[in-house]
Amino acid sequence: MAKKKTAAKSMELDAKEFFAAISDIEKEKGIPKSYMIEKITQALVAAYKRDHAGITDNVVVDADEEKCQVRMFVKKEVVEDVTNPNTEVALEDARRALPRVQLGDVLRIEIKPKNFGRIAAQTARQVIVQGMREAERGMIFDAFSAKAHEIISGVVTRVDARNGSVSVRLTSGSEFTDSFLSAEEQVPGEVVKEGDRIRVYVVEVRQANRGPQVLISRTHPGLVKRLFELEVPEIYDGTVQVMSISREAGSRTKLAVWSEDENVDAIGACVGPKGQRVNAVVEELRGEKVDIIKYSEDPAEYVAAALAPAEVLSVVELEPGKRCRVVVPDDQLSLAIGKEGQNARLAARLTGLKIDIRPASDPEPAEELVEEETAVLEPDEAQAQEQVVGEEE
C-alpha cells in the first residue's frame, strides 16, 4: 500500500497570521501596532545580519498591512567583479533576471524567511520580545509619571518581617506595577498586613534597568496636602491655598492655609461642618493630630499662629527672614515647646525661621548666651529647648 504523502509545512512567513498576531498584541497589551511592526522589522533585519556577517545597512523590510504582505529585500550593487557577495552582484548574474540592468545599478533581491537559520530566528524572537517589554515599560512609566506627587491606592502583596518593608501593587488605569515601601517611609506604629489596601504618595517615578521605579511614601507631607485636596473643595479649586506643611508622621502635622477671598474662612473650610473634613483626614492618617493655622505675610503673626495652641505675648525678629525671639507666659512655656520640643520644631519648619522661645519672667537671655542662641529654661526643659533653637527645615 502506497504511503500517503504529507505536504511539508511551509516555513514562509504567513502575513495574515503576522498582522493578526500584532492586532492581538495591541488589544491585549495596548501596544500600538506601528510600534510592533517597527520592532519586528528591526528583528528581521537583525536576524538576517546574524547569519550574514558582511551585511551592512543594505537590508530592508516592507510590511504592507493593506496587501497583507511582509517582504524582505537585500540591496546589491551591480559590479563587474564581486568582492563582497553580501552587498554586490555580478553583472552577468544580474542580467539573467533583468537583461537591461547596467553596471552601478542597485537591485532589490527578495529574501524568503524560510532561508533564515535557527539562530537567526531566535535572534528575531528575542528582539521582538524585548520590543514588547520596552513598550510595556514605556506605557507603565507614562501611566505612573502622570501620578507623580499624587495619592494612589495599592494593595499590600508582601510584608518583610525582618526589616518591616512592604511590597505594594499599584494600579493606574489598565497598568500596574509593584513598588517598595521601606520602613522609613511608613508611619511609625502603623500596622499593615498582606491584602490591605492603602493610600500612598507618589514621590517620584524613575526609569530603571528593570523598568519604571515608583517611589512611594506614607510619611511625606505631600500626602497630607493631597488628602485635604480630596476632602476640601475650596483647596481643590484654588480658593484656599496650602502655603506650608510640616509633619512628623504618626504624631503631628501643622498646616498653614490662606485665602484671597475675604468671604472664605480658610481654616473653617479645612475643618468642615462639625469637623467632618479634618476628621476624615485624621482617620486616614490613623489618628495623627493636625493643627490648621492661618498663614500671614507678617512674620510675627505667622510665628504666633504656628506655635498654637500656646499663647504668644510677643514676637521679635532678630534677623529678618532668619531668626526670631518669642515670649510666652510662664505657664505656656512647656506647651509652646511641646513634648520633646515637637511643637516648636514643627513651627520652625512651617515658618522657615529659627525660633528662640522665652518665658515672660525672663524675656532676654543672659548676655553671654546671646551668641549661642540658647534659652534659659528649667533643667527638665533645657534639653527640649536645645532641639528647638536653631531648628529649620
PDB file of C-alpha atoms in Angstrom, residues 11-193:
ATOM      1  CA  MET A  11       8.293  27.915   6.534  1.00  0.00           C
ATOM      2  CA  GLU A  12       7.232  31.020   4.653  1.00  0.00           C
ATOM      3  CA  LEU A  13       6.085  33.889   6.802  1.00  0.00           C
ATOM      4  CA  ASP A  14       2.270  33.880   6.876  1.00  0.00           C
ATOM      5  CA  ALA A  15       1.445  37.567   6.518  1.00  0.00           C
ATOM      6  CA  LYS A  16      -2.174  37.151   7.624  1.00  0.00           C
ATOM      7  CA  GLU A  17      -1.108  35.446  10.833  1.00  0.00           C
ATOM      8  CA  PHE A  18       1.619  38.056  11.255  1.00  0.00           C
ATOM      9  CA  PHE A  19      -0.765  41.025  11.197  1.00  0.00           C
ATOM     10  CA  ALA A  20      -3.410  39.142  13.182  1.00  0.00           C
ATOM     11  CA  ALA A  21      -0.847  38.470  15.924  1.00  0.00           C
ATOM     12  CA  ILE A  22       0.119  42.151  16.017  1.00  0.00           C
ATOM     13  CA  SER A  23      -3.547  43.140  16.311  1.00  0.00           C
ATOM     14  CA  ASP A  24      -3.967  40.715  19.207  1.00  0.00           C
ATOM     15  CA  ILE A  25      -0.937  42.203  20.974  1.00  0.00           C
ATOM     16  CA  GLU A  26      -2.391  45.686  20.520  1.00  0.00           C
ATOM     17  CA  LYS A  27      -5.698  44.606  22.062  1.00  0.00           C
ATOM     18  CA  GLU A  28      -4.212  42.647  24.946  1.00  0.00           C
ATOM     19  CA  LYS A  29      -1.215  44.796  25.828  1.00  0.00           C
ATOM     20  CA  GLY A  30      -2.254  48.154  24.437  1.00  0.00           C
ATOM     21  CA  ILE A  31       0.995  48.352  22.445  1.00  0.00           C
ATOM     22  CA  PRO A  32       0.488  50.370  19.224  1.00  0.00           C
ATOM     23  CA  LYS A  33       0.582  48.311  16.036  1.00  0.00           C
ATOM     24  CA  SER A  34       3.020  50.703  14.367  1.00  0.00           C
ATOM     25  CA  TYR A  35       5.450  50.263  17.248  1.00  0.00           C
ATOM     26  CA  MET A  36       5.332  46.472  16.987  1.00  0.00           C
ATOM     27  CA  ILE A  37       5.798  46.495  13.203  1.00  0.00           C
ATOM     28  CA  GLU A  38       8.863  48.696  13.650  1.00  0.00           C
ATOM     29  CA  LYS A  39      10.323  46.355  16.265  1.00  0.00           C
ATOM     30  CA  ILE A  40       9.608  43.229  14.225  1.00  0.00           C
ATOM     31  CA  THR A  41      11.165  44.855  11.175  1.00  0.00           C
ATOM     32  CA  GLN A  42      14.279  45.529  13.227  1.00  0.00           C
ATOM     33  CA  ALA A  43      14.199  41.933  14.437  1.00  0.00           C
ATOM     34  CA  LEU A  44      14.070  40.500  10.923  1.00  0.00           C
ATOM     35  CA  VAL A  45      16.968  42.682   9.837  1.00  0.00           C
ATOM     36  CA  ALA A  46      18.981  41.724  12.933  1.00  0.00           C
ATOM     37  CA  ALA A  47      18.280  38.049  12.293  1.00  0.00           C
ATOM     38  CA  TYR A  48      19.487  38.237   8.698  1.00  0.00           C
ATOM     39  CA  LYS A  49      22.624  40.113   9.709  1.00  0.00           C
ATOM     40  CA  ARG A  50      23.338  37.429  12.285  1.00  0.00           C
ATOM     41  CA  ASP A  51      23.779  34.833   9.534  1.00  0.00           C
ATOM     42  CA  HIS A  52      25.469  37.157   7.032  1.00  0.00           C
ATOM     43  CA  ALA A  53      28.492  38.870   8.523  1.00  0.00           C
ATOM     44  CA  GLY A  54      29.157  41.100   5.514  1.00  0.00           C
ATOM     45  CA  ILE A  55      25.689  42.696   5.535  1.00  0.00           C
ATOM     46  CA  THR A  56      25.657  46.389   6.415  1.00  0.00           C
ATOM     47  CA  ASP A  57      22.607  48.628   6.092  1.00  0.00           C
ATOM     48  CA  ASN A  58      21.510  47.182   2.773  1.00  0.00           C
ATOM     49  CA  VAL A  59      18.629  45.082   4.157  1.00  0.00           C
ATOM     50  CA  VAL A  60      15.086  46.473   4.151  1.00  0.00           C
ATOM     51  CA  VAL A  61      11.691  45.102   5.153  1.00  0.00           C
ATOM     52  CA  ASP A  62       8.396  46.153   3.600  1.00  0.00           C
ATOM     53  CA  ALA A  63       5.343  45.415   5.764  1.00  0.00           C
ATOM     54  CA  ASP A  64       2.125  46.256   3.917  1.00  0.00           C
ATOM     55  CA  GLU A  65      -0.917  45.599   6.082  1.00  0.00           C
ATOM     56  CA  GLU A  66      -3.411  46.502   3.333  1.00  0.00           C
ATOM     57  CA  LYS A  67      -1.980  43.883   0.972  1.00  0.00           C
ATOM     58  CA  CYS A  68      -1.164  41.517   3.848  1.00  0.00           C
ATOM     59  CA  GLN A  69       2.433  41.268   2.667  1.00  0.00           C
ATOM     60  CA  VAL A  70       5.704  41.175   4.535  1.00  0.00           C
ATOM     61  CA  ARG A  71       8.660  41.150   2.196  1.00  0.00           C
ATOM     62  CA  MET A  72      12.356  41.432   2.883  1.00  0.00           C
ATOM     63  CA  PHE A  73      14.972  42.630   0.410  1.00  0.00           C
ATOM     64  CA  VAL A  74      18.726  42.908   0.274  1.00  0.00           C
ATOM     65  CA  LYS A  75      20.124  45.721  -1.847  1.00  0.00           C
ATOM     66  CA  LYS A  76      23.091  44.802  -4.023  1.00  0.00           C
ATOM     67  CA  GLU A  77      25.095  46.905  -6.416  1.00  0.00           C
ATOM     68  CA  VAL A  78      25.749  45.553  -9.921  1.00  0.00           C
ATOM     69  CA  VAL A  79      29.524  45.258 -10.477  1.00  0.00           C
ATOM     70  CA  GLU A  80      31.908  43.609 -12.932  1.00  0.00           C
ATOM     71  CA  ASP A  81      33.862  41.680 -10.314  1.00  0.00           C
ATOM     72  CA  VAL A  82      32.261  40.801  -6.971  1.00  0.00           C
ATOM     73  CA  THR A  83      34.395  41.413  -3.884  1.00  0.00           C
ATOM     74  CA  ASN A  84      31.592  41.231  -1.293  1.00  0.00           C
ATOM     75  CA  PRO A  85      28.740  38.888  -2.270  1.00  0.00           C
ATOM     76  CA  ASN A  86      26.556  40.294   0.526  1.00  0.00           C
ATOM     77  CA  THR A  87      26.463  43.777  -0.996  1.00  0.00           C
ATOM     78  CA  GLU A  88      27.368  43.166  -4.662  1.00  0.00           C
ATOM     79  CA  VAL A  89      26.117  41.081  -7.587  1.00  0.00           C
ATOM     80  CA  ALA A  90      27.929  40.280 -10.828  1.00  0.00           C
ATOM     81  CA  LEU A  91      26.627  41.933 -13.997  1.00  0.00           C
ATOM     82  CA  GLU A  92      26.349  38.560 -15.714  1.00  0.00           C
ATOM     83  CA  ASP A  93      24.230  37.094 -12.915  1.00  0.00           C
ATOM     84  CA  ALA A  94      22.052  40.191 -12.680  1.00  0.00           C
ATOM     85  CA  ARG A  95      21.250  40.137 -16.414  1.00  0.00           C
ATOM     86  CA  ARG A  96      19.851  36.639 -16.143  1.00  0.00           C
ATOM     87  CA  ALA A  97      16.975  38.120 -14.179  1.00  0.00           C
ATOM     88  CA  LEU A  98      16.971  41.624 -15.623  1.00  0.00           C
ATOM     89  CA  PRO A  99      18.509  41.774 -19.113  1.00  0.00           C
ATOM     90  CA  ARG A 100      18.603  45.578 -19.210  1.00  0.00           C
ATOM     91  CA  VAL A 101      20.483  46.057 -15.953  1.00  0.00           C
ATOM     92  CA  GLN A 102      23.656  48.170 -16.104  1.00  0.00           C
ATOM     93  CA  LEU A 103      26.809  48.487 -14.035  1.00  0.00           C
ATOM     94  CA  GLY A 104      26.230  50.659 -10.956  1.00  0.00           C
ATOM     95  CA  ASP A 105      22.533  49.827 -10.704  1.00  0.00           C
ATOM     96  CA  VAL A 106      21.200  48.712  -7.340  1.00  0.00           C
ATOM     97  CA  LEU A 107      18.965  45.663  -7.279  1.00  0.00           C
ATOM     98  CA  ARG A 108      16.489  44.676  -4.577  1.00  0.00           C
ATOM     99  CA  ILE A 109      16.682  40.926  -4.188  1.00  0.00           C
ATOM    100  CA  GLU A 110      13.902  39.363  -2.138  1.00  0.00           C
ATOM    101  CA  ILE A 111      14.846  37.171   0.816  1.00  0.00           C
ATOM    102  CA  LYS A 112      12.495  34.457   1.999  1.00  0.00           C
ATOM    103  CA  PRO A 113      12.093  33.987   5.759  1.00  0.00           C
ATOM    104  CA  LYS A 114      12.437  30.224   5.268  1.00  0.00           C
ATOM    105  CA  ASN A 115      16.064  30.852   4.425  1.00  0.00           C
ATOM    106  CA  PHE A 116      16.776  32.164   7.928  1.00  0.00           C
ATOM    107  CA  GLY A 117      18.819  29.878  10.118  1.00  0.00           C
ATOM    108  CA  ARG A 118      17.660  28.647  13.521  1.00  0.00           C
ATOM    109  CA  ILE A 119      19.951  31.075  15.365  1.00  0.00           C
ATOM    110  CA  ALA A 120      18.712  33.947  13.237  1.00  0.00           C
ATOM    111  CA  ALA A 121      15.112  33.070  14.054  1.00  0.00           C
ATOM    112  CA  GLN A 122      15.931  33.019  17.771  1.00  0.00           C
ATOM    113  CA  THR A 123      17.546  36.429  17.438  1.00  0.00           C
ATOM    114  CA  ALA A 124      14.427  37.788  15.775  1.00  0.00           C
ATOM    115  CA  ARG A 125      12.223  36.373  18.524  1.00  0.00           C
ATOM    116  CA  GLN A 126      14.419  37.889  21.236  1.00  0.00           C
ATOM    117  CA  VAL A 127      14.297  41.317  19.613  1.00  0.00           C
ATOM    118  CA  ILE A 128      10.505  41.117  19.324  1.00  0.00           C
ATOM    119  CA  VAL A 129      10.099  40.077  22.965  1.00  0.00           C
ATOM    120  CA  GLN A 130      12.473  42.834  24.044  1.00  0.00           C
ATOM    121  CA  GLY A 131      10.496  45.331  21.991  1.00  0.00           C
ATOM    122  CA  MET A 132       7.301  44.267  23.701  1.00  0.00           C
ATOM    123  CA  ARG A 133       8.917  44.610  27.114  1.00  0.00           C
ATOM    124  CA  GLU A 134      10.215  48.087  26.285  1.00  0.00           C
ATOM    125  CA  ALA A 135       6.777  49.120  25.065  1.00  0.00           C
ATOM    126  CA  GLU A 136       5.096  47.804  28.200  1.00  0.00           C
ATOM    127  CA  ARG A 137       7.661  49.553  30.397  1.00  0.00           C
ATOM    128  CA  GLY A 138       7.161  52.773  28.468  1.00  0.00           C
ATOM    129  CA  MET A 139       3.405  52.560  28.928  1.00  0.00           C
ATOM    130  CA  ILE A 140       3.796  51.861  32.654  1.00  0.00           C
ATOM    131  CA  PHE A 141       6.222  54.779  33.022  1.00  0.00           C
ATOM    132  CA  ASP A 142       3.849  57.159  31.219  1.00  0.00           C
ATOM    133  CA  ALA A 143       0.870  55.977  33.273  1.00  0.00           C
ATOM    134  CA  PHE A 144       2.581  56.446  36.639  1.00  0.00           C
ATOM    135  CA  SER A 145       4.536  59.587  35.706  1.00  0.00           C
ATOM    136  CA  ALA A 146       1.155  61.285  35.440  1.00  0.00           C
ATOM    137  CA  LYS A 147       0.570  60.275  39.075  1.00  0.00           C
ATOM    138  CA  ALA A 148       3.765  61.859  40.439  1.00  0.00           C
ATOM    139  CA  HIS A 149       3.040  63.952  43.568  1.00  0.00           C
ATOM    140  CA  GLU A 150      -0.429  62.452  43.780  1.00  0.00           C
ATOM    141  CA  ILE A 151      -2.128  59.910  46.019  1.00  0.00           C
ATOM    142  CA  ILE A 152      -2.632  56.435  44.604  1.00  0.00           C
ATOM    143  CA  SER A 153      -4.155  53.304  46.094  1.00  0.00           C
ATOM    144  CA  GLY A 154      -2.349  49.999  46.269  1.00  0.00           C
ATOM    145  CA  VAL A 155      -2.681  46.505  47.691  1.00  0.00           C
ATOM    146  CA  VAL A 156      -0.085  45.110  50.073  1.00  0.00           C
ATOM    147  CA  THR A 157       1.311  41.951  48.474  1.00  0.00           C
ATOM    148  CA  ARG A 158       4.121  41.141  50.884  1.00  0.00           C
ATOM    149  CA  VAL A 159       5.413  42.207  54.290  1.00  0.00           C
ATOM    150  CA  ASP A 160       9.044  41.528  55.170  1.00  0.00           C
ATOM    151  CA  ALA A 161       9.090  40.650  58.860  1.00  0.00           C
ATOM    152  CA  ARG A 162      12.860  41.155  59.073  1.00  0.00           C
ATOM    153  CA  ASN A 163      13.079  44.832  58.147  1.00  0.00           C
ATOM    154  CA  GLY A 164       9.421  45.853  58.063  1.00  0.00           C
ATOM    155  CA  SER A 165       9.441  46.787  54.376  1.00  0.00           C
ATOM    156  CA  VAL A 166       6.256  46.324  52.369  1.00  0.00           C
ATOM    157  CA  SER A 167       5.647  45.438  48.722  1.00  0.00           C
ATOM    158  CA  VAL A 168       2.649  47.240  47.233  1.00  0.00           C
ATOM    159  CA  ARG A 169       0.946  46.593  43.910  1.00  0.00           C
ATOM    160  CA  LEU A 170      -0.092  49.908  42.379  1.00  0.00           C
ATOM    161  CA  THR A 171      -2.698  50.333  39.660  1.00  0.00           C
ATOM    162  CA  SER A 172      -3.193  53.245  37.276  1.00  0.00           C
ATOM    163  CA  GLY A 173      -5.879  52.711  34.664  1.00  0.00           C
ATOM    164  CA  SER A 174      -5.081  49.437  32.943  1.00  0.00           C
ATOM    165  CA  GLU A 175      -1.428  49.472  34.025  1.00  0.00           C
ATOM    166  CA  PHE A 176       0.004  48.062  37.235  1.00  0.00           C
ATOM    167  CA  THR A 177       3.418  47.784  38.837  1.00  0.00           C
ATOM    168  CA  ASP A 178       4.927  46.645  42.116  1.00  0.00           C
ATOM    169  CA  SER A 179       6.556  49.205  44.372  1.00  0.00           C
ATOM    170  CA  PHE A 180       8.563  49.101  47.575  1.00  0.00           C
ATOM    171  CA  LEU A 181       7.531  50.936  50.757  1.00  0.00           C
ATOM    172  CA  SER A 182      10.510  50.985  53.098  1.00  0.00           C
ATOM    173  CA  ALA A 183      10.126  51.056  56.871  1.00  0.00           C
ATOM    174  CA  GLU A 184      11.380  54.671  56.880  1.00  0.00           C
ATOM    175  CA  GLU A 185       8.507  55.717  54.617  1.00  0.00           C
ATOM    176  CA  GLN A 186       5.851  54.062  56.801  1.00  0.00           C
ATOM    177  CA  VAL A 187       4.016  55.815  59.607  1.00  0.00           C
ATOM    178  CA  PRO A 188       5.515  54.748  62.962  1.00  0.00           C
ATOM    179  CA  GLY A 189       3.176  52.360  64.752  1.00  0.00           C
ATOM    180  CA  GLU A 190       1.044  51.727  61.686  1.00  0.00           C
ATOM    181  CA  VAL A 191       0.467  48.015  61.074  1.00  0.00           C
ATOM    182  CA  VAL A 192      -0.295  46.683  57.587  1.00  0.00           C
ATOM    183  CA  LYS A 193      -0.980  43.130  56.502  1.00  0.00           C
TER     184      LYS A 193
END
